[in-house]
Short mmCIF file of C-alpha atoms in Angstrom, two decimals:
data_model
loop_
_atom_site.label_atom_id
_atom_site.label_comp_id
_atom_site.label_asym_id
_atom_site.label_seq_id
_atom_site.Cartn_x
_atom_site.Cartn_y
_atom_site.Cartn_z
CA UNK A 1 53.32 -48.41 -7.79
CA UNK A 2 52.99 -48.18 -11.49
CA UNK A 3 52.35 -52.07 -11.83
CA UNK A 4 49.23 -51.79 -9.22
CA UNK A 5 47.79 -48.70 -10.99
CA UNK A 6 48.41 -51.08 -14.52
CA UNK A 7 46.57 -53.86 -12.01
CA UNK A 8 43.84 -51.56 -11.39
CA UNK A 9 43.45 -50.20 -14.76
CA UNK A 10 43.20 -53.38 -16.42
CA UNK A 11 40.71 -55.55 -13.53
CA UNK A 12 38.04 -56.92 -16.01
CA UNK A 13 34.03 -56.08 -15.16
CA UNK A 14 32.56 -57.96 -13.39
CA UNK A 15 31.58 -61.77 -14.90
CA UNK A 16 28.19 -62.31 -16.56
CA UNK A 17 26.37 -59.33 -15.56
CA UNK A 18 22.72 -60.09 -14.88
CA UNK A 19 20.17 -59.37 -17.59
CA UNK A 20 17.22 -56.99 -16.36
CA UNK A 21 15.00 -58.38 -14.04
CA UNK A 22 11.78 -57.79 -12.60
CA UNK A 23 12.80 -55.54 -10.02
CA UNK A 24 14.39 -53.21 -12.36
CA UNK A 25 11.20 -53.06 -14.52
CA UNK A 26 9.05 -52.34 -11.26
CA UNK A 27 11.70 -50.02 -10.06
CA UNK A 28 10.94 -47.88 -13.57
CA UNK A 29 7.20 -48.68 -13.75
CA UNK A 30 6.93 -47.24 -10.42
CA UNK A 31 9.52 -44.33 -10.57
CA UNK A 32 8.25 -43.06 -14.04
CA UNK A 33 4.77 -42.45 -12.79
CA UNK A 34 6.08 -40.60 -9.91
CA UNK A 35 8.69 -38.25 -11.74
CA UNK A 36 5.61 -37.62 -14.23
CA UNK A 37 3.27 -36.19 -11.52
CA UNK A 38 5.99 -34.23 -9.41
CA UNK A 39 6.55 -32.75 -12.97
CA UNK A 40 2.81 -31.68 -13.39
CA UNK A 41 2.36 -31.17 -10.01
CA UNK A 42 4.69 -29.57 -7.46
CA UNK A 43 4.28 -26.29 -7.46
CA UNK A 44 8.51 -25.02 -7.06
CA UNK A 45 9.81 -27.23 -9.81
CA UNK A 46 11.94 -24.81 -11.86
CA UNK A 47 12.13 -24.81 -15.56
CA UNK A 48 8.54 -27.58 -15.45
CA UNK A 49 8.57 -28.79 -18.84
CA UNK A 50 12.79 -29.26 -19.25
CA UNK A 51 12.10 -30.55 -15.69
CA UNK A 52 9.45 -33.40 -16.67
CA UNK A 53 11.66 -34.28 -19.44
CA UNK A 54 15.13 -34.49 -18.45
CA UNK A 55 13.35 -36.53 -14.63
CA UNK A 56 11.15 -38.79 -16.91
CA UNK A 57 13.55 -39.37 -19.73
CA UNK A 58 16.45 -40.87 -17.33
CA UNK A 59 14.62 -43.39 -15.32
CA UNK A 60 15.10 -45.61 -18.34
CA UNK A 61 18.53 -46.02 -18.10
CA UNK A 62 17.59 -48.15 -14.86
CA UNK A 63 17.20 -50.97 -17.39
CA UNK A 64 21.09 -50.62 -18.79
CA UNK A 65 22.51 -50.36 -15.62
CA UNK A 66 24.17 -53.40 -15.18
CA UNK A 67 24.93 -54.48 -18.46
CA UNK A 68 25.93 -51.03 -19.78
CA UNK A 69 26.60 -48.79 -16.33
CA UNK A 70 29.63 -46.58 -17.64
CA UNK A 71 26.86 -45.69 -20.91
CA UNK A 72 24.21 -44.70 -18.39
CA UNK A 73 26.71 -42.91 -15.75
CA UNK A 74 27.40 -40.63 -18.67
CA UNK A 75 24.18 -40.80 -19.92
CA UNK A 76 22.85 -39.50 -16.67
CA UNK A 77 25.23 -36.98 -15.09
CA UNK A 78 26.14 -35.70 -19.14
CA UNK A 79 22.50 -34.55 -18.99
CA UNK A 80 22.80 -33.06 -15.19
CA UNK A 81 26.20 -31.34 -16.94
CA UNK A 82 24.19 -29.81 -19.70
CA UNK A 83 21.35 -28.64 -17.08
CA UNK A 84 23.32 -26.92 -14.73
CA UNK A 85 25.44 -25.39 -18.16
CA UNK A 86 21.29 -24.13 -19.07
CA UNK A 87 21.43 -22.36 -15.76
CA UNK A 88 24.37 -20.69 -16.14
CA UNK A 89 23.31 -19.64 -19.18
CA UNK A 90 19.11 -18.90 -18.75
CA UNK A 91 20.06 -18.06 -15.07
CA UNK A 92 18.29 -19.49 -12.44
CA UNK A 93 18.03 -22.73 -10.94
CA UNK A 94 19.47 -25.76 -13.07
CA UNK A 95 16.06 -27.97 -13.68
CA UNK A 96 15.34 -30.91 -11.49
CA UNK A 97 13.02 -32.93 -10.05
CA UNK A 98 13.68 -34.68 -6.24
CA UNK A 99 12.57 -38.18 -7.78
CA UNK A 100 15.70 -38.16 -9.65
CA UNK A 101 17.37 -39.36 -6.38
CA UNK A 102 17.60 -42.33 -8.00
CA UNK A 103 21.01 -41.53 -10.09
CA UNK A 104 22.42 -42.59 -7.12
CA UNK A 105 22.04 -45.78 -8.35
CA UNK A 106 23.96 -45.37 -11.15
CA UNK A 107 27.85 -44.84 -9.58
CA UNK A 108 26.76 -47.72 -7.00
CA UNK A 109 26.76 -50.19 -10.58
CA UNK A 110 29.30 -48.88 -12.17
CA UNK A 111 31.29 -49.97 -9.39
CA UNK A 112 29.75 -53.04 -8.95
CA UNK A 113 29.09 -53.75 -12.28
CA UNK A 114 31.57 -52.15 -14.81
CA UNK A 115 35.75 -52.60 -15.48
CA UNK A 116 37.88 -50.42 -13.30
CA UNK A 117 38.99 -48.88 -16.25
CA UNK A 118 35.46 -48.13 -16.76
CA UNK A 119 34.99 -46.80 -13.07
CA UNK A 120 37.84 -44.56 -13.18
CA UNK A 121 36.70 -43.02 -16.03
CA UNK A 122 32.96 -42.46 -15.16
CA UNK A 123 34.52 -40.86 -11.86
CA UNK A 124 35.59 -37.75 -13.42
CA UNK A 125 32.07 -37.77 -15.49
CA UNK A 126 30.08 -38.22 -11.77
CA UNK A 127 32.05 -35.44 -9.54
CA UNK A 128 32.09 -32.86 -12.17
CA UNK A 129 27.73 -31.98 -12.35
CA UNK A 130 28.27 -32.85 -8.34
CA UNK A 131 30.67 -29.95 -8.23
CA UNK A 132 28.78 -27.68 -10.47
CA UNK A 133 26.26 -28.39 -8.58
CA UNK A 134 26.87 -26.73 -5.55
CA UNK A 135 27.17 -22.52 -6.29
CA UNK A 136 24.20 -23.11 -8.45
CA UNK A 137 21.54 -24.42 -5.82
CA UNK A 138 23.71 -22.47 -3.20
CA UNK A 139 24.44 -25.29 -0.97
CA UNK A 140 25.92 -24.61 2.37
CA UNK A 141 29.17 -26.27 3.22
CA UNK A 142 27.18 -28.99 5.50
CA UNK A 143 25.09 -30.22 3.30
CA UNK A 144 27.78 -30.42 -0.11
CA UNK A 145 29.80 -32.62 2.38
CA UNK A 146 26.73 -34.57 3.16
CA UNK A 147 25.96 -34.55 -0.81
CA UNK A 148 29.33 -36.08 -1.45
CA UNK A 149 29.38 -38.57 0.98
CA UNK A 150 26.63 -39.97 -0.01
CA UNK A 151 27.79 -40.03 -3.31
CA UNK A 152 31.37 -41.70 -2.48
CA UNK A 153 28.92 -43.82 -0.19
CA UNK A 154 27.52 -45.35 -3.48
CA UNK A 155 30.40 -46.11 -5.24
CA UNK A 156 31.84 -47.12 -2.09
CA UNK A 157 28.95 -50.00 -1.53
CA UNK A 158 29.09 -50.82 -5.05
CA UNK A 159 32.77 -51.96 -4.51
CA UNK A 160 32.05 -53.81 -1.59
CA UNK A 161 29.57 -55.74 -2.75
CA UNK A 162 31.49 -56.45 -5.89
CA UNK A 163 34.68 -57.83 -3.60
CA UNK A 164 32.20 -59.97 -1.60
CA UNK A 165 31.36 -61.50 -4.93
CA UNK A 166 34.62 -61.96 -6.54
CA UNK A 167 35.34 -63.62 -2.72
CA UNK A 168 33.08 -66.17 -3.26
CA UNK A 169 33.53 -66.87 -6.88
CA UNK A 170 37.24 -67.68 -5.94
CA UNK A 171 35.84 -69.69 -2.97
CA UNK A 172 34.11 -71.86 -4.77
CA UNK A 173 36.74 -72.32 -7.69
CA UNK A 174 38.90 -73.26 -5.34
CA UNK A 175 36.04 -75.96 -3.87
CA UNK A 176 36.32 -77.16 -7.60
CA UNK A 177 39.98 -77.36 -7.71
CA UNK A 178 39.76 -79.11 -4.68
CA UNK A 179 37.60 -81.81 -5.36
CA UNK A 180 39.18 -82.47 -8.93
CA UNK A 181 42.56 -82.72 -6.75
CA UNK A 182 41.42 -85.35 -4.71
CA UNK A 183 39.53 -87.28 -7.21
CA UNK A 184 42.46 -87.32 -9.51
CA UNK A 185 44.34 -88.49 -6.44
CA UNK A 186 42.23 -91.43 -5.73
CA UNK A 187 42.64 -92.01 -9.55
CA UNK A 188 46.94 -92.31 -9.40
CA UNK A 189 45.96 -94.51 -6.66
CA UNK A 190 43.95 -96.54 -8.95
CA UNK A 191 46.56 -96.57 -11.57
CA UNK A 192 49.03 -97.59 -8.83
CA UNK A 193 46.92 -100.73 -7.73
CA UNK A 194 46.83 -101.78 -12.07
CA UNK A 195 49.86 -100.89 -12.96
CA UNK A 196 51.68 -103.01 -9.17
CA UNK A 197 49.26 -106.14 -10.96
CA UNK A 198 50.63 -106.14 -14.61
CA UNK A 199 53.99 -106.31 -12.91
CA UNK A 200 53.45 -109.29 -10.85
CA UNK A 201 52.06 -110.77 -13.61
CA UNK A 202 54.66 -110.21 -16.24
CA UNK A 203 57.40 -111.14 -13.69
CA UNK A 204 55.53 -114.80 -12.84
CA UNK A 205 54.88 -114.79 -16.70
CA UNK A 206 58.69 -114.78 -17.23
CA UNK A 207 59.58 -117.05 -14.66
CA UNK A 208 57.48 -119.56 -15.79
CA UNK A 209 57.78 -119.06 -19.85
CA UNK A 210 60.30 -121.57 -20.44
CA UNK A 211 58.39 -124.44 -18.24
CA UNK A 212 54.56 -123.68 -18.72
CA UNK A 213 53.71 -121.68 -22.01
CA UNK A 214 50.14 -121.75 -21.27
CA UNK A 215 50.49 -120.21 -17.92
CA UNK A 216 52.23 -117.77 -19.54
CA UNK A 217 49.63 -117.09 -22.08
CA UNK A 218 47.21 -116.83 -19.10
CA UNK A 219 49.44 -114.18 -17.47
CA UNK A 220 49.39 -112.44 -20.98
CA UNK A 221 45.76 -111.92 -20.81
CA UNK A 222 45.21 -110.84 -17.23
CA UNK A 223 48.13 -108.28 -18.61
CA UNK A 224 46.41 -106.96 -21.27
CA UNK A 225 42.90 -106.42 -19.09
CA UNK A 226 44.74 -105.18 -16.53
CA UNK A 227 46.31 -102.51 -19.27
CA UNK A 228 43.64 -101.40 -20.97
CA UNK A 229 41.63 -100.75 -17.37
CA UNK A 230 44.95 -98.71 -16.66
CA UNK A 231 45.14 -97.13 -20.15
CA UNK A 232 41.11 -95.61 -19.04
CA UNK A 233 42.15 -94.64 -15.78
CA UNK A 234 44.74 -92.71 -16.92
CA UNK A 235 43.22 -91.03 -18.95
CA UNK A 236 40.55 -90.42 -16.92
CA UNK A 237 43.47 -88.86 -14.38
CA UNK A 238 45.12 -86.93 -17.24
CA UNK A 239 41.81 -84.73 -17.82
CA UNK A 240 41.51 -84.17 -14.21
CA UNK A 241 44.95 -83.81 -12.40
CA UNK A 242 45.77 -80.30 -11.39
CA UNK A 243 48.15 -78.63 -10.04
CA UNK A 244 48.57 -78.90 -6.55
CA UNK A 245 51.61 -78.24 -4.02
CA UNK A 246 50.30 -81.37 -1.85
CA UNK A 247 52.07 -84.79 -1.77
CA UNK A 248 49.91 -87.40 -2.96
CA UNK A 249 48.21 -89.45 -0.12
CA UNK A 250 49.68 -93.02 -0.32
CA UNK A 251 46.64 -94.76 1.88
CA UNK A 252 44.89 -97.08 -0.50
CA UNK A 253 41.40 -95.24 -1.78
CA UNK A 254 38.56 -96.46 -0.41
CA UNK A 255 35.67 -98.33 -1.87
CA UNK A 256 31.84 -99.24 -1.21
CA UNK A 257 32.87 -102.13 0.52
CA UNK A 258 34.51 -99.96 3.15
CA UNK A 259 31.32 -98.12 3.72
CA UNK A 260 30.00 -100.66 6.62
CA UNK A 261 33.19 -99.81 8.65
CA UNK A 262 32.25 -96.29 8.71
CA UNK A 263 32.75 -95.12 12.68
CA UNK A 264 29.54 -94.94 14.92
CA UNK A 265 29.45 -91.78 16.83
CA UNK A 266 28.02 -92.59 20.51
CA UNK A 267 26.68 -89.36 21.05
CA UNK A 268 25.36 -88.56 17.48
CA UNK A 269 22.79 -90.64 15.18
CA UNK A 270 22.90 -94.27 14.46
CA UNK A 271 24.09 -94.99 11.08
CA UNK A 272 22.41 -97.98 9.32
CA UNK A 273 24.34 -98.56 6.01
CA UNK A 274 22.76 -100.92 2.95
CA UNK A 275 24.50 -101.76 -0.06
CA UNK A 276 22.51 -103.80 -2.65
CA UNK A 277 23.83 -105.03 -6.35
CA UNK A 278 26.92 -105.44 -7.54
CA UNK A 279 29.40 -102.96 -6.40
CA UNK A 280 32.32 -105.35 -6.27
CA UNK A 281 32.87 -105.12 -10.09
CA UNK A 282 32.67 -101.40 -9.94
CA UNK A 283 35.13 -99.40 -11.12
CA UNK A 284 37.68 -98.46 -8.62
CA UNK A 285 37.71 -94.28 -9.43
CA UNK A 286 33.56 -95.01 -9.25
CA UNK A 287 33.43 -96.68 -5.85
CA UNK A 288 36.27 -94.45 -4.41
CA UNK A 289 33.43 -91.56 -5.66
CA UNK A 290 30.34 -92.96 -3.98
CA UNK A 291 32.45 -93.92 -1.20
CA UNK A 292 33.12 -90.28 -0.97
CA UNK A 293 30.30 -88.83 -1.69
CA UNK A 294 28.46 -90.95 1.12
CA UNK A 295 31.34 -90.18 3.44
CA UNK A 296 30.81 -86.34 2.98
CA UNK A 297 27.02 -87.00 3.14
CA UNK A 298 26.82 -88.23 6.61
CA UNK A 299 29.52 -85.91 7.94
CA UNK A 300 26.73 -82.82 7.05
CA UNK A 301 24.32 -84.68 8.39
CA UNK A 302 25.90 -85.58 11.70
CA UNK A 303 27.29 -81.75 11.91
CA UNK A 304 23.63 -80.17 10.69
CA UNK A 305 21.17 -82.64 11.50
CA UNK A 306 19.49 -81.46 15.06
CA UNK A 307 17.73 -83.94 16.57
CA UNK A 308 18.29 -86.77 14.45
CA UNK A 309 18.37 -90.05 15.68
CA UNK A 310 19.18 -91.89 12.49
CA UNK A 311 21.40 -91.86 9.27
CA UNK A 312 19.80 -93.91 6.70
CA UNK A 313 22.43 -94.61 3.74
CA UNK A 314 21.80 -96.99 0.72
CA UNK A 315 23.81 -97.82 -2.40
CA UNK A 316 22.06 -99.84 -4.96
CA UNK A 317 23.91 -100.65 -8.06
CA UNK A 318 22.07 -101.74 -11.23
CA UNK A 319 23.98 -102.60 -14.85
CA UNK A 320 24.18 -99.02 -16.10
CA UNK A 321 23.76 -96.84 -13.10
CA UNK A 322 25.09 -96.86 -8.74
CA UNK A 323 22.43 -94.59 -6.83
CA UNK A 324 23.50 -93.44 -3.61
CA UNK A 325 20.90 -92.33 -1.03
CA UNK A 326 21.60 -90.97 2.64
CA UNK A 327 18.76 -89.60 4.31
CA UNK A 328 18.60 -88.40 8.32
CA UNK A 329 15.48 -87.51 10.49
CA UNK A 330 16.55 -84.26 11.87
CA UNK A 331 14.78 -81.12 11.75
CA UNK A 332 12.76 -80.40 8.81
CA UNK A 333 14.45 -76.91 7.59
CA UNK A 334 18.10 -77.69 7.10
CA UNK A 335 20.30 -75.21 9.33
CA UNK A 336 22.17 -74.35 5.34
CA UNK A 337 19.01 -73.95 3.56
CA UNK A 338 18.76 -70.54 4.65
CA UNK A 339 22.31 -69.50 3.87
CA UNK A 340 22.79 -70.85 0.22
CA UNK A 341 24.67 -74.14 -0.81
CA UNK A 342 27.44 -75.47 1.60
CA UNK A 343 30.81 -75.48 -0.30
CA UNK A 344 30.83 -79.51 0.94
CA UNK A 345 27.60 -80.25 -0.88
CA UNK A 346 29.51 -78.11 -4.07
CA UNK A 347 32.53 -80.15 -4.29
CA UNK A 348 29.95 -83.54 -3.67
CA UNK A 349 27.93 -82.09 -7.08
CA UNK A 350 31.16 -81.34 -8.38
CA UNK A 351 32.43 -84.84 -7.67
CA UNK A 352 29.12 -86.54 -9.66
CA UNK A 353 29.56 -83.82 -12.79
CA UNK A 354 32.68 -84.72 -13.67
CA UNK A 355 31.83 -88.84 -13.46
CA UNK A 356 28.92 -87.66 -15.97
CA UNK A 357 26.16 -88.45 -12.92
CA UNK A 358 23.55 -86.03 -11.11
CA UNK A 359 23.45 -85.25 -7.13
CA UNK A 360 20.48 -83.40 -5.23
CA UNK A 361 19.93 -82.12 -1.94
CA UNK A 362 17.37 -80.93 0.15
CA UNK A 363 14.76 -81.22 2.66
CA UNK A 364 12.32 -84.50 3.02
CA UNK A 365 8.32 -83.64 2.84
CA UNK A 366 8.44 -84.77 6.91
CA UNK A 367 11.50 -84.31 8.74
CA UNK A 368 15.28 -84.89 7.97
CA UNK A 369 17.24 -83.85 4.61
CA UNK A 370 17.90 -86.12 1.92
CA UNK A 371 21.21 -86.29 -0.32
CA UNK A 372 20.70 -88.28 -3.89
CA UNK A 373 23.23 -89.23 -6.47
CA UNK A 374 23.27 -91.28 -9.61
CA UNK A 375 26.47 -92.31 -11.43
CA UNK A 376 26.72 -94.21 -14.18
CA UNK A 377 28.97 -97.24 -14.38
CA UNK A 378 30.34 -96.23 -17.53
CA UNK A 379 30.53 -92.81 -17.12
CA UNK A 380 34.14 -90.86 -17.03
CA UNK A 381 35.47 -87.46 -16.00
CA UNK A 382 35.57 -85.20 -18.14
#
């Protein structure tokens, strides 16, 4: 118990709060204005002038609440403290305006936006003016209850929301991890493939020393270009390899070559595949990446695609760069566009970062979408 309050206590905000945005500065500009003229003009507002200042003077903190939410929280109900403390006092009614409705914003951020450390500690700071506030207005039991759950509401939505997020951000870290994994894998298998060569070669080097030096020379060489392609691949595979409780796959990777035996589905598009340039003296952890990466492209397209009748992919390699192209005719608005990036298209992205390329997605001016990538032949993960 006392290592999940510790848990609690020390949860970190929430990452990389968003700055203030435009709907936060409308959200004031319009809300200032209208606490200003309830101020001047309703005729029951008690203790006007305190009233137009304290209702006026906290829209402001709108602006802070994201970045700074446990400063406004006090901010805001430290001044609704000191109000209802001016009733006791003065007697009367503690002054307020109904525009400032909009504190209820406030616990919903903190929440959302703030530590938990920083939540449980504006808690105390939010109930207490709620409290208070409830012999001074003489609120019936009903409508306190109502009070405070809408309050509890607030803070309740806050955390919600701010569980959704943290549920995606670990969502798509793990897409990340994912896709590193199975690069880095297609990378060992690279290193396998080398590394099997040098020792073929050394071995027929040694057997035939003695007899033939110059074939033994010759084995030298393809030795040392088959090492120093190793030595890049490994390192390559150092920067990427993660951990990962999966057993390596030992199917050889596949390559651009192997994109023409891609399977036809009879009750899905065509696929037409063309592959111009030279892609044969790729490197392997580059062609096992566009391999994938056109793989992944036409498996969206065959599972999102209505309607399409065709799968266009090309692969046109050049001396610095390989761009990959897949392109369908299905309906114009993509069934994802609606619903924020796939997590497939993520770890394709992904896949092109870390080999120093670019990949894009999206709809075509007609019909169909369109997937683009271009990697460079010298580029490495990083």
């Amino acid at each position: 118990m006392r290592d999940l309050i510790r848990a609690l206590w020390d949860e970190p905000g929430a990452p990389g709060p968003p700055p203030v945005g435009w709907r936060d500065r409308a959200l004031v500009a319009v809300l200032l204005p209208v606490a200003v003229l309830e101020g001047l003009l309703r005729p029951d507002v008690p203790w006007r002038t305190l009233s137009l200042l304290v209702g006026a003077g906290l829209v402001p903190t709108l602006l802070l609440r994201r970045a700074r939410p446990l400063l406004t929280v006090v901010i805001a109900f430290g001044t609704l403290f000191l109000t209802q403390v001016w009733a006791l006092v003065m007697g009367g009614r503690p002054p307020a305006l109904n525009t400032m409705i909009f504190v209820l914003l406030l616990p919903y951020s903190l929440f959302r936006w703030g530590s938990k450390r920083q939540a449980l500690t504006g808690l105390p700071v939010m109930l207490v003016p709620a409290a208070l506030s409830v012999p001074l207005t003489s609120t019936g039991p009903g409508d306190a209850v109502a009070g405070f759950a809408i309050l509890f509401a607030s803070m309740a939505l806050g955390e919600a929301v701010r569980y959704r997020a943290y549920a995606r951000v670990r969502q798509l870290d793990q897409v990340r991890l994912i896709e590193r994994e199975q690069l880095a894998r297609d990378l060992h298998d690279t290193v396998a493939h080398h590394v099997s060569a040098i020792v073929i070669r050394a071995q027929a080097g040694l057997a035939v020393s003695a007899t033939d030096p110059a074939a033994a020379g010759k084995a030298l060489r393809v030795i040392e270009t088959e090492a120093s392609r190793t030595l890049a691949e490994m390192r390559s595979m150092v920067r990427l390899l993660r951990r990962s409780g999966e057993r390596a796959d030992l199917s050889p990777a596949p390559l651009v070559g192997d994109l023409g035996a891609l399977p036809q589905v009879a009750a899905g598009p065509a696929l037409d595949v063309e592959i111009t340039g030279d892609v044969g003296s790729l490197a392997p952890a580059l062609s096992t990446a566009v391999y994938r990466l056109v793989q992944e492209s036409v498996t969206n397209a065959r599972r999102h695609a209505r309607h399409a009748s065709r799968i266009a992919v090309s692969v046109a390699a050049d001396e610095r760069s390989v761009h990959v192209r897949v392109s369908d005719d299905g309906d114009t608005v993509h069934p994802r566009s609606g619903a924020g990036p796939g997590y497939g298209l993520l770890g394709m992205a992904e896949r092109a970062d870390l080999l120093g390329g670019s990949l894009s997605a999206g709809p075509n001016p007609g019909r169909g979408w369109t997937v683009t990538a271009v990697l460079p032949r010298s580029g490495s993960a990083s």
